[in-house]
Amino acid sequence: SRLRLRSHFIINAMRMTARLSQKCINGRWEVTNQSTKEALNIVARAMAHDSEWELVFGGNQPDALPRLSDPPIGIAFDALRGQADALALSKRHHDGTYHRQQRPSAPVAGYIFDLMEDLRIQAYGARYLKGTQTNLDVWRPAQWAASAKVSGLDGEQCAAAQGLVAAFASRLACTIPNHLDVVAHQWGARIAESGLASECALLENLADQYQFAAYCKQLLADLDLLQSPADQSDQSTAQPQHDGQGMQPQSLTSDGQM
């Protein structure tokens, strides 16, 4: 089938990038910045289903990869591959215009909404690609650290918000930053105790960005993290019913206050 052939091509391209890294580590041959870029682009085009698409290295664009001063090796190369893989999967599975339209206006809720969509893209897009899953896991701590810097939230707010997303990530077998283990467990326990149907619906709708966004906003509403009435009235009528008892976490409120 076309899907099987495409997956085979992606896996072969991934093996090529892995060989580049391994040979560089062992000193068997020199890997140049150009060969690294070419290898990453081969995989990225296959994942994005776009033969003309190019990764951007350096510059101020939000989706630009780091400028390569030296060919990355080892863990640094795996993280670079993870970032490139995430961009390619976003190109394939993400509707940026719809995401911006649906993004909650409350700072904390908007930040969680962004991270949840990133996680959906990565978990769904890499579901059959173990190497890609590994690359994304290596890169995720740097991704979340960078997102925190531009979120406009303070350190405690970011940790609490990321902890909620980390609790969901653990359900998808995605590796989370170690420092979030405790808060992720706390969020997971709260959600489990409340029996929120929206969390289960999220897991069942990874393939559908539009349903996923609606259920994500339902989860945020269940946790009393939606501030604007417009945010709440925008929710899909297809969402599950719940008992109306919002859960107020100790760490966050809808306006971002601790």
C-alpha atoms as one frame of an Amber mdcrd trajectory, in Angstrom:
protein
   0.000   0.000   0.000   1.025   3.642  -0.383   1.154   4.086   3.392   3.422
   1.062   3.776   5.755   2.292   1.013   5.862   5.777   2.510   6.634   4.401
   5.974   9.362   2.212   4.472  10.903   5.250   2.810  10.781   7.277   6.018
  12.395   4.472   8.010  15.192   4.125   5.444  15.784   7.875   5.544  15.887
   7.765   9.346  18.459   4.976   9.198  20.593   7.129   6.950  20.586  10.024
   9.418  21.415   7.577  12.225  24.381   6.263  10.235  25.633   9.804   9.775
  25.602  10.363  13.523  27.153   6.989  14.335  29.983   7.363  11.827  30.733
  10.803  13.100  30.908   9.537  16.686  33.250   6.726  15.731  35.395   9.020
  13.620  35.074   6.831  10.544  34.362   9.721   8.215  33.698  13.455   8.424
  30.114  14.631   8.505  29.661  18.152   7.164  26.908  20.609   7.982  25.639
  20.246   4.426  25.341  16.468   4.607  23.519  16.776   7.933  21.031  19.242
   6.437  20.482  17.043   3.399  19.822  13.969   5.538  17.375  15.843   7.781
  15.546  17.262   4.767  15.103  13.823   3.190  13.288  12.593   6.295  11.364
  15.847   6.781   9.985  15.869   3.233   8.826  12.263   3.578   7.117  12.950
   6.911   5.505  16.167   5.660   4.331  14.491   2.426   5.786  17.490   0.569
   8.690  16.914  -1.818   9.373  20.656  -2.152   9.407  21.599   1.531  12.706
  22.705   3.103  13.803  22.991   6.699  15.179  26.395   7.673  18.465  26.571
   9.576  19.220  29.776  11.458  17.278  33.021  11.361  14.507  34.446  13.509
  11.562  32.429  12.222   9.741  30.535  14.998  10.093  27.274  13.050  13.798
  27.664  12.247  16.282  25.044  13.391  19.536  26.166  15.050  22.273  27.446
  12.777  24.904  24.714  12.551  28.361  25.958  13.506  29.674  22.410  13.890
  28.108  19.126  12.790  26.061  17.860  15.776  26.861  14.430  17.158  25.366
  12.034  19.682  22.544  13.408  21.813  22.791  16.828  20.157  22.111  15.223
  16.785  19.180  13.201  18.170  17.652  16.400  19.589  18.122  18.189  16.265
  16.428  15.289  14.513  13.588  15.498  17.035  13.067  19.184  16.321  13.138
  18.568  12.569  10.730  15.645  12.932   8.331  17.787  14.992   8.314  20.515
  12.325   7.651  17.983   9.576   4.820  16.321  11.500   3.288  19.720  12.208
   3.439  20.528   8.510   1.532  17.308   7.802  -0.997  17.164  10.662  -1.606
  20.733  11.908  -3.974  23.493  10.785  -2.360  26.636  12.178  -5.230  28.959
  11.273  -7.805  26.813  13.060  -5.523  26.465  16.093  -5.154  30.241  16.414
  -8.926  30.706  16.098  -9.643  28.166  18.850  -6.794  29.109  21.214  -8.157
  30.274  24.588  -7.446  33.879  25.532  -6.517  33.106  29.154  -2.687  32.964
  29.336  -2.419  29.654  31.186  -5.147  27.968  29.149  -3.635  29.208  25.889
  -0.216  27.856  26.834  -1.647  24.467  27.782  -3.661  24.419  24.551  -0.465
  24.996  22.530   1.482  22.247  24.290  -1.395  19.791  24.029  -1.624  20.330
  20.277   2.147  19.845  19.913   1.839  16.610  21.845  -1.103  15.431  19.714
   0.865  16.020  16.516   3.914  14.189  17.806   2.078  11.234  19.342  -0.164
  10.694  16.329   2.422  11.416  13.632   5.095   9.162  15.125   2.806   6.342
  16.217   4.440   3.824  13.843   7.951   5.302  13.877   9.908   4.254  16.967
  13.020   6.160  15.959  11.028   9.351  15.551   9.418   8.816  18.950  12.899
   8.554  20.479  14.078  11.717  18.746  11.019  13.638  19.938  11.523  12.392
  23.503  15.134  13.638  23.439  14.103  17.039  22.124  10.975  17.582  24.268
  12.765  19.027  27.366  14.417  21.706  25.215  11.138  22.375  23.408   9.217
  22.910  26.638  11.995  25.006  28.175  12.022  27.278  25.118   8.227  27.574
  25.114   8.250  28.584  28.778  10.569  31.507  28.036   8.139  33.044  25.561
   4.902  32.090  27.328   4.667  35.223  29.485   4.066  33.035  32.556   6.216
  32.842  35.657   8.171  29.750  36.637   5.537  28.246  38.932   2.754  28.799
  36.414   4.801  27.173  33.645   5.650  24.190  35.829   2.001  23.670  36.768
   0.822  24.063  33.161   3.520  21.764  31.815   2.718  19.279  34.558  -0.864
  18.995  33.317   0.345  18.310  29.775   2.970  15.902  31.131   0.220  13.908
  32.858  -1.462  13.508  29.487   1.889  12.725  27.805   2.492   9.860  30.201
  -0.770   8.283  29.015   0.675   8.330  25.495   4.018   6.795  26.555   5.800
  10.046  25.690   8.861  10.859  27.792   8.486  13.989  29.926  11.149  16.180
  31.584  12.204  14.604  34.884  11.500  17.692  36.983   7.788  17.440  36.097
   7.290  13.921  37.465   5.750  15.008  40.779   3.377  17.663  39.441   2.362
  15.375  36.556   1.462  12.677  39.073  -0.568  15.186  41.074  -2.510  16.309
  38.013  -3.071  12.712  36.954  -4.476  11.838  40.360  -6.816  14.855  40.346
  -8.148  14.033  36.893  -8.593  10.359  37.753 -10.452  11.189  40.964 -12.775
  13.542  39.082 -13.516  10.985  36.356 -13.420  13.572  33.582 -14.717  12.170
  30.294 -12.879  14.886  28.370  -9.508  13.302  29.161 -10.535   9.948  27.670
 -11.990  11.711  24.633  -8.653  13.439  24.016  -6.890  10.089  23.852  -9.463
   8.837  21.357  -9.210  11.819  18.995  -5.499  12.212  18.271  -6.156  11.873
  14.537  -8.693  14.733  14.459  -7.340  18.172  15.332 -10.798  19.735  15.371
 -12.348  17.272  17.808  -9.156  17.234  19.857  -9.227  21.026  20.203 -12.853
  20.916  21.341 -12.185  18.249  23.962  -9.037  20.054  25.097 -11.096  23.164
  25.784 -13.658  21.011  27.568 -10.898  19.651  29.801  -9.700  23.186  30.524
 -13.253  24.193  31.382 -13.622  21.151  33.654 -10.498  22.329  35.464 -11.783
  25.932  35.701  -8.920  27.201  33.541 -11.007  28.997  30.893 -11.401  32.683
  31.656 -13.272  34.218  28.721 -16.988  33.452  28.199 -16.202  33.400  24.458
 -13.694  30.615  25.035 -16.330  28.520  26.765 -19.167  29.271  24.323 -16.928
  28.245  21.399 -16.807  24.636  22.545 -18.242  21.932  20.316 -21.741  20.675
  21.081 -20.391  17.159  20.437 -18.462  17.190  23.679 -19.393  14.824  26.523
 -21.621  15.879  29.365 -20.204  16.216  32.858 -21.609  17.064  36.234 -20.788
  20.773  35.974 -18.590  20.689  39.051 -15.446  22.462  37.907 -12.183  21.391
  39.478 -10.084  24.233  40.860  -6.422  23.170  41.027  -4.433  24.548  43.912
  -1.683  25.680  41.563  -3.570  27.555  38.821  -6.650  29.679  38.266  -8.169
  30.831  35.001  -6.372  34.172  34.979  -2.992  32.586  35.645  -2.853  33.386
  39.341  -1.332  30.840  41.693
